[in-house]
Amino acid sequence: MTWFGRDKSRSVSAEEALPGRAEPLVTPDFHAVFPDRRIKPPFPEGLRTAVFGLGCFWGAERLFWQTSGVYSTAVGYAGGHTPNPTYEEVCSGLTGHTEAVLVVFDPAQVSYEQLLKVFWEGHDPTQGMRQGNDVGTQYRSAAYYVDEAQRTELEASRATFESALKSAGHGTITTEVAPLGEFYYAEDYHQQYLHKVPNGYCGLGGTGVSCPIGLGVTES
């Protein structure tokens, strides 16, 4: 299958996707900003995880590691078909993955709902297969839940924020909401990239619309 001349904003099926590999990519065990904290399991007891995609994962990861109550972060690939993909393969649009951030957090210090506020306000979730000038399926907005409690909070916050966006003149949210499958860690040089390269590219940009938290709409 050719990589060139292909529409990278079109999703691929499992049959079209690149085969990938059985072995994970070589990645570090510890966080560059918090050297005593792991980016891979096992994590300390009581911590929870969440996975978000909001465009280029360099700026997205920094947004979360700077959030109070977040213990650790890592960047990787999620939501697609290809096992253990490389960055080049993901950029080809032939894996189905989006660039994603794994957030390890202490629920006693920051709630999942508060992380959703960071997620929604940190990017424009109405842009489909792009984020700003970054175009392709790997830049799509996505939130992958790990259990039913996260699913409920995620869907409620999406409805609430979509209402706020429409009131401000924005379009419909296009965020992919799905159960988390496998999270594949990205290569070493991507991990905490903007800590290693402080003046590196960050394409992150929100809508300027505030996301209300604690106001999710639920059916009685």
PDB file of C-alpha atoms in Angstrom:
ATOM      1  CA  MET A   1       0.000   0.000   0.000  1.00  0.00           C
ATOM      2  CA  THR A   2       1.430   3.357  -0.960  1.00  0.00           C
ATOM      3  CA  TRP A   3       1.875   6.034   1.699  1.00  0.00           C
ATOM      4  CA  PHE A   4       2.154   8.924  -0.714  1.00  0.00           C
ATOM      5  CA  GLY A   5      -0.775  10.775  -2.244  1.00  0.00           C
ATOM      6  CA  ARG A   6      -3.131   9.254   0.305  1.00  0.00           C
ATOM      7  CA  ASP A   7      -5.783  11.298   2.111  1.00  0.00           C
ATOM      8  CA  LYS A   8      -4.473  11.220   5.693  1.00  0.00           C
ATOM      9  CA  SER A   9      -7.764  12.577   7.021  1.00  0.00           C
ATOM     10  CA  ARG A  10      -9.521   9.331   6.087  1.00  0.00           C
ATOM     11  CA  SER A  11      -9.706   6.588   8.710  1.00  0.00           C
ATOM     12  CA  VAL A  12      -8.335   3.173   7.802  1.00  0.00           C
ATOM     13  CA  SER A  13      -9.938  -0.188   8.499  1.00  0.00           C
ATOM     14  CA  ALA A  14      -8.190  -2.997  10.342  1.00  0.00           C
ATOM     15  CA  GLU A  15      -7.686  -4.733   6.999  1.00  0.00           C
ATOM     16  CA  GLU A  16      -5.960  -1.645   5.524  1.00  0.00           C
ATOM     17  CA  ALA A  17      -3.772  -0.929   8.536  1.00  0.00           C
ATOM     18  CA  LEU A  18      -0.040  -1.565   8.707  1.00  0.00           C
ATOM     19  CA  PRO A  19       0.918  -4.829  10.443  1.00  0.00           C
ATOM     20  CA  GLY A  20       3.162  -3.292  13.097  1.00  0.00           C
ATOM     21  CA  ARG A  21       5.266  -5.551  15.288  1.00  0.00           C
ATOM     22  CA  ALA A  22       4.982  -7.843  18.281  1.00  0.00           C
ATOM     23  CA  GLU A  23       7.708  -6.183  20.363  1.00  0.00           C
ATOM     24  CA  PRO A  24       7.117  -2.799  22.052  1.00  0.00           C
ATOM     25  CA  LEU A  25       9.350   0.119  21.110  1.00  0.00           C
ATOM     26  CA  VAL A  26      12.264   0.810  23.446  1.00  0.00           C
ATOM     27  CA  THR A  27      11.149   3.561  25.819  1.00  0.00           C
ATOM     28  CA  PRO A  28      12.267   4.856  29.244  1.00  0.00           C
ATOM     29  CA  ASP A  29      10.671   3.716  32.486  1.00  0.00           C
ATOM     30  CA  PHE A  30      10.902   7.069  34.269  1.00  0.00           C
ATOM     31  CA  HIS A  31       9.662  10.625  33.676  1.00  0.00           C
ATOM     32  CA  ALA A  32      12.167  13.272  32.523  1.00  0.00           C
ATOM     33  CA  VAL A  33      10.507  16.020  34.593  1.00  0.00           C
ATOM     34  CA  PHE A  34       9.866  13.848  37.655  1.00  0.00           C
ATOM     35  CA  PRO A  35      12.817  11.411  37.565  1.00  0.00           C
ATOM     36  CA  ASP A  36      11.612   9.354  40.524  1.00  0.00           C
ATOM     37  CA  ARG A  37       8.200   8.688  38.939  1.00  0.00           C
ATOM     38  CA  ARG A  38       7.472   5.883  36.505  1.00  0.00           C
ATOM     39  CA  ILE A  39       5.689   6.425  33.193  1.00  0.00           C
ATOM     40  CA  LYS A  40       4.876   2.703  32.968  1.00  0.00           C
ATOM     41  CA  PRO A  41       3.148   0.387  35.431  1.00  0.00           C
ATOM     42  CA  PRO A  42       3.399  -0.462  38.206  1.00  0.00           C
ATOM     43  CA  PHE A  43       2.236   2.844  39.653  1.00  0.00           C
ATOM     44  CA  PRO A  44       1.779   3.598  43.369  1.00  0.00           C
ATOM     45  CA  GLU A  45      -1.382   2.260  44.952  1.00  0.00           C
ATOM     46  CA  GLY A  46      -4.425   4.503  44.703  1.00  0.00           C
ATOM     47  CA  LEU A  47      -3.456   6.266  41.498  1.00  0.00           C
ATOM     48  CA  ARG A  48      -5.668   6.151  38.418  1.00  0.00           C
ATOM     49  CA  THR A  49      -5.108   6.612  34.690  1.00  0.00           C
ATOM     50  CA  ALA A  50      -6.800   8.487  31.857  1.00  0.00           C
ATOM     51  CA  VAL A  51      -5.985   8.738  28.149  1.00  0.00           C
ATOM     52  CA  PHE A  52      -6.627  11.788  25.971  1.00  0.00           C
ATOM     53  CA  GLY A  53      -5.827  12.872  22.413  1.00  0.00           C
ATOM     54  CA  LEU A  54      -5.826  16.594  21.668  1.00  0.00           C
ATOM     55  CA  GLY A  55      -3.553  17.140  18.708  1.00  0.00           C
ATOM     56  CA  CYS A  56       0.248  17.004  18.708  1.00  0.00           C
ATOM     57  CA  PHE A  57       1.154  15.118  21.863  1.00  0.00           C
ATOM     58  CA  TRP A  58       4.189  17.256  22.739  1.00  0.00           C
ATOM     59  CA  GLY A  59       2.182  20.229  23.974  1.00  0.00           C
ATOM     60  CA  ALA A  60      -0.668  18.056  25.193  1.00  0.00           C
ATOM     61  CA  GLU A  61       1.610  16.128  27.533  1.00  0.00           C
ATOM     62  CA  ARG A  62       3.074  19.295  29.016  1.00  0.00           C
ATOM     63  CA  LEU A  63      -0.418  20.625  29.661  1.00  0.00           C
ATOM     64  CA  PHE A  64      -1.127  17.612  31.869  1.00  0.00           C
ATOM     65  CA  TRP A  65       2.219  17.251  33.659  1.00  0.00           C
ATOM     66  CA  GLN A  66       1.777  20.896  34.721  1.00  0.00           C
ATOM     67  CA  THR A  67      -1.649  20.097  36.202  1.00  0.00           C
ATOM     68  CA  SER A  68      -1.692  19.839  39.987  1.00  0.00           C
ATOM     69  CA  GLY A  69      -2.480  16.320  41.191  1.00  0.00           C
ATOM     70  CA  VAL A  70      -1.048  14.613  38.102  1.00  0.00           C
ATOM     71  CA  TYR A  71       1.616  12.131  39.164  1.00  0.00           C
ATOM     72  CA  SER A  72       3.066  11.200  35.776  1.00  0.00           C
ATOM     73  CA  THR A  73       2.460  11.388  32.026  1.00  0.00           C
ATOM     74  CA  ALA A  74       3.571   9.633  28.861  1.00  0.00           C
ATOM     75  CA  VAL A  75       2.900  10.014  25.160  1.00  0.00           C
ATOM     76  CA  GLY A  76       1.894   7.271  22.815  1.00  0.00           C
ATOM     77  CA  TYR A  77      -0.557   6.002  20.261  1.00  0.00           C
ATOM     78  CA  ALA A  78      -4.121   4.813  20.838  1.00  0.00           C
ATOM     79  CA  GLY A  79      -7.437   4.190  19.140  1.00  0.00           C
ATOM     80  CA  GLY A  80      -6.082   2.376  16.093  1.00  0.00           C
ATOM     81  CA  HIS A  81      -5.208  -1.056  14.776  1.00  0.00           C
ATOM     82  CA  THR A  82      -1.434  -1.368  14.318  1.00  0.00           C
ATOM     83  CA  PRO A  83       0.411  -2.943  17.281  1.00  0.00           C
ATOM     84  CA  ASN A  84       3.499  -1.107  18.540  1.00  0.00           C
ATOM     85  CA  PRO A  85       3.627   1.447  15.691  1.00  0.00           C
ATOM     86  CA  THR A  86       6.464   3.848  15.026  1.00  0.00           C
ATOM     87  CA  TYR A  87       5.913   7.598  14.798  1.00  0.00           C
ATOM     88  CA  GLU A  88       6.495   7.484  11.038  1.00  0.00           C
ATOM     89  CA  GLU A  89       3.856   4.784  10.661  1.00  0.00           C
ATOM     90  CA  VAL A  90       1.323   6.769  12.686  1.00  0.00           C
ATOM     91  CA  CYS A  91       2.047   9.877  10.599  1.00  0.00           C
ATOM     92  CA  SER A  92       1.322   7.870   7.439  1.00  0.00           C
ATOM     93  CA  GLY A  93      -2.334   7.627   8.467  1.00  0.00           C
ATOM     94  CA  LEU A  94      -2.182   3.856   8.018  1.00  0.00           C
ATOM     95  CA  THR A  95      -2.373   2.759  11.650  1.00  0.00           C
ATOM     96  CA  GLY A  96      -5.677   4.291  12.745  1.00  0.00           C
ATOM     97  CA  HIS A  97      -4.020   5.651  15.893  1.00  0.00           C
ATOM     98  CA  THR A  98      -4.178   9.161  17.258  1.00  0.00           C
ATOM     99  CA  GLU A  99      -1.391  10.818  19.223  1.00  0.00           C
ATOM    100  CA  ALA A 100      -2.375  10.359  22.852  1.00  0.00           C
ATOM    101  CA  VAL A 101      -1.325  11.213  26.392  1.00  0.00           C
ATOM    102  CA  LEU A 102      -1.465   8.779  29.292  1.00  0.00           C
ATOM    103  CA  VAL A 103      -2.222  10.707  32.476  1.00  0.00           C
ATOM    104  CA  VAL A 104      -1.509   9.069  35.839  1.00  0.00           C
ATOM    105  CA  PHE A 105      -3.253  11.013  38.580  1.00  0.00           C
ATOM    106  CA  ASP A 106      -4.082  10.999  42.269  1.00  0.00           C
ATOM    107  CA  PRO A 107      -7.896  11.213  42.595  1.00  0.00           C
ATOM    108  CA  ALA A 108      -7.457  12.607  46.108  1.00  0.00           C
ATOM    109  CA  GLN A 109      -5.789  15.677  44.566  1.00  0.00           C
ATOM    110  CA  VAL A 110      -7.414  16.046  41.141  1.00  0.00           C
ATOM    111  CA  SER A 111     -10.621  14.443  39.894  1.00  0.00           C
ATOM    112  CA  TYR A 112     -11.200  12.892  36.488  1.00  0.00           C
ATOM    113  CA  GLU A 113     -13.817  15.594  35.950  1.00  0.00           C
ATOM    114  CA  GLN A 114     -11.178  18.272  36.506  1.00  0.00           C
ATOM    115  CA  LEU A 115      -8.891  16.538  34.003  1.00  0.00           C
ATOM    116  CA  LEU A 116     -11.759  16.627  31.513  1.00  0.00           C
ATOM    117  CA  LYS A 117     -11.921  20.389  31.952  1.00  0.00           C
ATOM    118  CA  VAL A 118      -8.200  20.605  31.123  1.00  0.00           C
ATOM    119  CA  PHE A 119      -8.787  18.363  28.105  1.00  0.00           C
ATOM    120  CA  TRP A 120     -11.777  20.226  26.667  1.00  0.00           C
ATOM    121  CA  GLU A 121     -10.320  23.706  27.199  1.00  0.00           C
ATOM    122  CA  GLY A 122      -6.852  22.753  25.965  1.00  0.00           C
ATOM    123  CA  HIS A 123      -7.814  22.224  22.320  1.00  0.00           C
ATOM    124  CA  ASP A 124     -10.587  22.707  19.780  1.00  0.00           C
ATOM    125  CA  PRO A 125     -12.666  19.506  19.799  1.00  0.00           C
ATOM    126  CA  THR A 126     -14.756  20.544  16.776  1.00  0.00           C
ATOM    127  CA  GLN A 127     -12.122  20.193  14.049  1.00  0.00           C
ATOM    128  CA  GLY A 128     -12.470  16.563  12.996  1.00  0.00           C
ATOM    129  CA  MET A 129      -9.269  14.967  11.687  1.00  0.00           C
ATOM    130  CA  ARG A 130      -7.049  17.913  12.501  1.00  0.00           C
ATOM    131  CA  GLN A 131      -5.948  20.356  15.146  1.00  0.00           C
ATOM    132  CA  GLY A 132      -5.052  23.764  13.797  1.00  0.00           C
ATOM    133  CA  ASN A 133      -2.489  23.407  11.018  1.00  0.00           C
ATOM    134  CA  ASP A 134      -1.830  19.769  11.915  1.00  0.00           C
ATOM    135  CA  VAL A 135      -3.956  17.659   9.583  1.00  0.00           C
ATOM    136  CA  GLY A 136      -4.472  13.899   9.678  1.00  0.00           C
ATOM    137  CA  THR A 137      -6.176  11.164  11.650  1.00  0.00           C
ATOM    138  CA  GLN A 138      -3.351  11.144  14.201  1.00  0.00           C
ATOM    139  CA  TYR A 139      -4.359  14.656  15.297  1.00  0.00           C
ATOM    140  CA  ARG A 140      -8.028  13.898  15.970  1.00  0.00           C
ATOM    141  CA  SER A 141      -9.567  14.722  19.313  1.00  0.00           C
ATOM    142  CA  ALA A 142     -10.175  11.611  21.409  1.00  0.00           C
ATOM    143  CA  ALA A 143     -10.897  10.525  24.953  1.00  0.00           C
ATOM    144  CA  TYR A 144     -10.668   6.857  25.902  1.00  0.00           C
ATOM    145  CA  TYR A 145     -12.334   5.720  29.111  1.00  0.00           C
ATOM    146  CA  VAL A 146     -11.018   2.914  31.310  1.00  0.00           C
ATOM    147  CA  ASP A 147     -14.286   2.109  33.111  1.00  0.00           C
ATOM    148  CA  GLU A 148     -17.975   2.948  33.186  1.00  0.00           C
ATOM    149  CA  ALA A 149     -17.522   5.710  35.740  1.00  0.00           C
ATOM    150  CA  GLN A 150     -15.176   7.537  33.374  1.00  0.00           C
ATOM    151  CA  ARG A 151     -17.530   6.930  30.466  1.00  0.00           C
ATOM    152  CA  THR A 152     -20.427   8.516  32.341  1.00  0.00           C
ATOM    153  CA  GLU A 153     -18.422  11.590  33.360  1.00  0.00           C
ATOM    154  CA  LEU A 154     -16.913  11.923  29.902  1.00  0.00           C
ATOM    155  CA  GLU A 155     -20.226  11.818  28.063  1.00  0.00           C
ATOM    156  CA  ALA A 156     -21.836  14.251  30.522  1.00  0.00           C
ATOM    157  CA  SER A 157     -18.971  16.723  30.178  1.00  0.00           C
ATOM    158  CA  ARG A 158     -19.087  16.443  26.388  1.00  0.00           C
ATOM    159  CA  ALA A 159     -22.768  17.378  26.360  1.00  0.00           C
ATOM    160  CA  THR A 160     -22.194  20.291  28.731  1.00  0.00           C
ATOM    161  CA  PHE A 161     -19.187  21.656  26.859  1.00  0.00           C
ATOM    162  CA  GLU A 162     -20.852  21.260  23.469  1.00  0.00           C
ATOM    163  CA  SER A 163     -23.700  23.422  24.692  1.00  0.00           C
ATOM    164  CA  ALA A 164     -21.200  26.065  25.838  1.00  0.00           C
ATOM    165  CA  LEU A 165     -19.344  25.885  22.519  1.00  0.00           C
ATOM    166  CA  LYS A 166     -22.510  26.311  20.467  1.00  0.00           C
ATOM    167  CA  SER A 167     -23.555  29.273  22.578  1.00  0.00           C
ATOM    168  CA  ALA A 168     -20.197  30.836  21.691  1.00  0.00           C
ATOM    169  CA  GLY A 169     -20.685  30.197  17.968  1.00  0.00           C
ATOM    170  CA  HIS A 170     -18.639  27.036  17.566  1.00  0.00           C
ATOM    171  CA  GLY A 171     -19.657  23.813  15.858  1.00  0.00           C
ATOM    172  CA  THR A 172     -20.415  20.281  17.010  1.00  0.00           C
ATOM    173  CA  ILE A 173     -17.854  18.301  19.002  1.00  0.00           C
ATOM    174  CA  THR A 174     -16.158  15.640  16.856  1.00  0.00           C
ATOM    175  CA  THR A 175     -14.188  14.008  19.674  1.00  0.00           C
ATOM    176  CA  GLU A 176     -13.897  10.237  19.478  1.00  0.00           C
ATOM    177  CA  VAL A 177     -15.206   8.743  22.725  1.00  0.00           C
ATOM    178  CA  ALA A 178     -14.473   5.031  23.129  1.00  0.00           C
ATOM    179  CA  PRO A 179     -13.227   2.424  25.590  1.00  0.00           C
ATOM    180  CA  LEU A 180      -9.452   2.324  25.857  1.00  0.00           C
ATOM    181  CA  GLY A 181      -7.892  -0.512  23.943  1.00  0.00           C
ATOM    182  CA  GLU A 182      -4.108  -0.690  23.989  1.00  0.00           C
ATOM    183  CA  PHE A 183      -1.941   2.338  24.713  1.00  0.00           C
ATOM    184  CA  TYR A 184       1.356   2.016  22.837  1.00  0.00           C
ATOM    185  CA  TYR A 185       4.223   4.089  24.213  1.00  0.00           C
ATOM    186  CA  ALA A 186       5.891   6.438  21.726  1.00  0.00           C
ATOM    187  CA  GLU A 187       9.626   6.574  21.139  1.00  0.00           C
ATOM    188  CA  ASP A 188      12.007   7.879  23.811  1.00  0.00           C
ATOM    189  CA  TYR A 189      12.609  11.254  22.152  1.00  0.00           C
ATOM    190  CA  HIS A 190       8.884  12.077  22.208  1.00  0.00           C
ATOM    191  CA  GLN A 191       8.525  11.518  25.948  1.00  0.00           C
ATOM    192  CA  GLN A 192       8.367  14.881  27.775  1.00  0.00           C
ATOM    193  CA  TYR A 193       9.615  16.461  24.539  1.00  0.00           C
ATOM    194  CA  LEU A 194       8.982  20.084  25.510  1.00  0.00           C
ATOM    195  CA  HIS A 195      10.993  19.591  28.698  1.00  0.00           C
ATOM    196  CA  LYS A 196      13.934  18.328  26.640  1.00  0.00           C
ATOM    197  CA  VAL A 197      13.401  20.922  23.883  1.00  0.00           C
ATOM    198  CA  PRO A 198      11.839  23.963  25.643  1.00  0.00           C
ATOM    199  CA  ASN A 199      11.512  25.963  22.425  1.00  0.00           C
ATOM    200  CA  GLY A 200      10.083  23.044  20.454  1.00  0.00           C
ATOM    201  CA  TYR A 201       6.875  23.099  18.462  1.00  0.00           C
ATOM    202  CA  CYS A 202       3.610  23.269  20.374  1.00  0.00           C
ATOM    203  CA  GLY A 203       0.461  23.370  18.276  1.00  0.00           C
ATOM    204  CA  LEU A 204      -1.903  23.394  21.252  1.00  0.00           C
ATOM    205  CA  GLY A 205      -4.714  25.932  21.131  1.00  0.00           C
ATOM    206  CA  GLY A 206      -8.153  26.061  22.704  1.00  0.00           C
ATOM    207  CA  THR A 207     -11.371  27.809  21.785  1.00  0.00           C
ATOM    208  CA  GLY A 208     -11.341  30.263  24.671  1.00  0.00           C
ATOM    209  CA  VAL A 209     -14.626  28.762  25.905  1.00  0.00           C
ATOM    210  CA  SER A 210     -14.713  27.698  29.558  1.00  0.00           C
ATOM    211  CA  CYS A 211     -15.891  24.180  30.312  1.00  0.00           C
ATOM    212  CA  PRO A 212     -18.243  24.057  33.307  1.00  0.00           C
ATOM    213  CA  ILE A 213     -17.490  21.144  35.637  1.00  0.00           C
ATOM    214  CA  GLY A 214     -19.916  19.574  38.039  1.00  0.00           C
ATOM    215  CA  LEU A 215     -22.773  20.496  35.697  1.00  0.00           C
ATOM    216  CA  GLY A 216     -23.020  17.392  33.555  1.00  0.00           C
ATOM    217  CA  VAL A 217     -26.478  16.557  32.228  1.00  0.00           C
ATOM    218  CA  THR A 218     -27.715  13.108  33.223  1.00  0.00           C
ATOM    219  CA  GLU A 219     -30.926  11.283  32.494  1.00  0.00           C
ATOM    220  CA  SER A 220     -33.127  10.557  35.495  1.00  0.00           C
TER     221      SER A 220
END
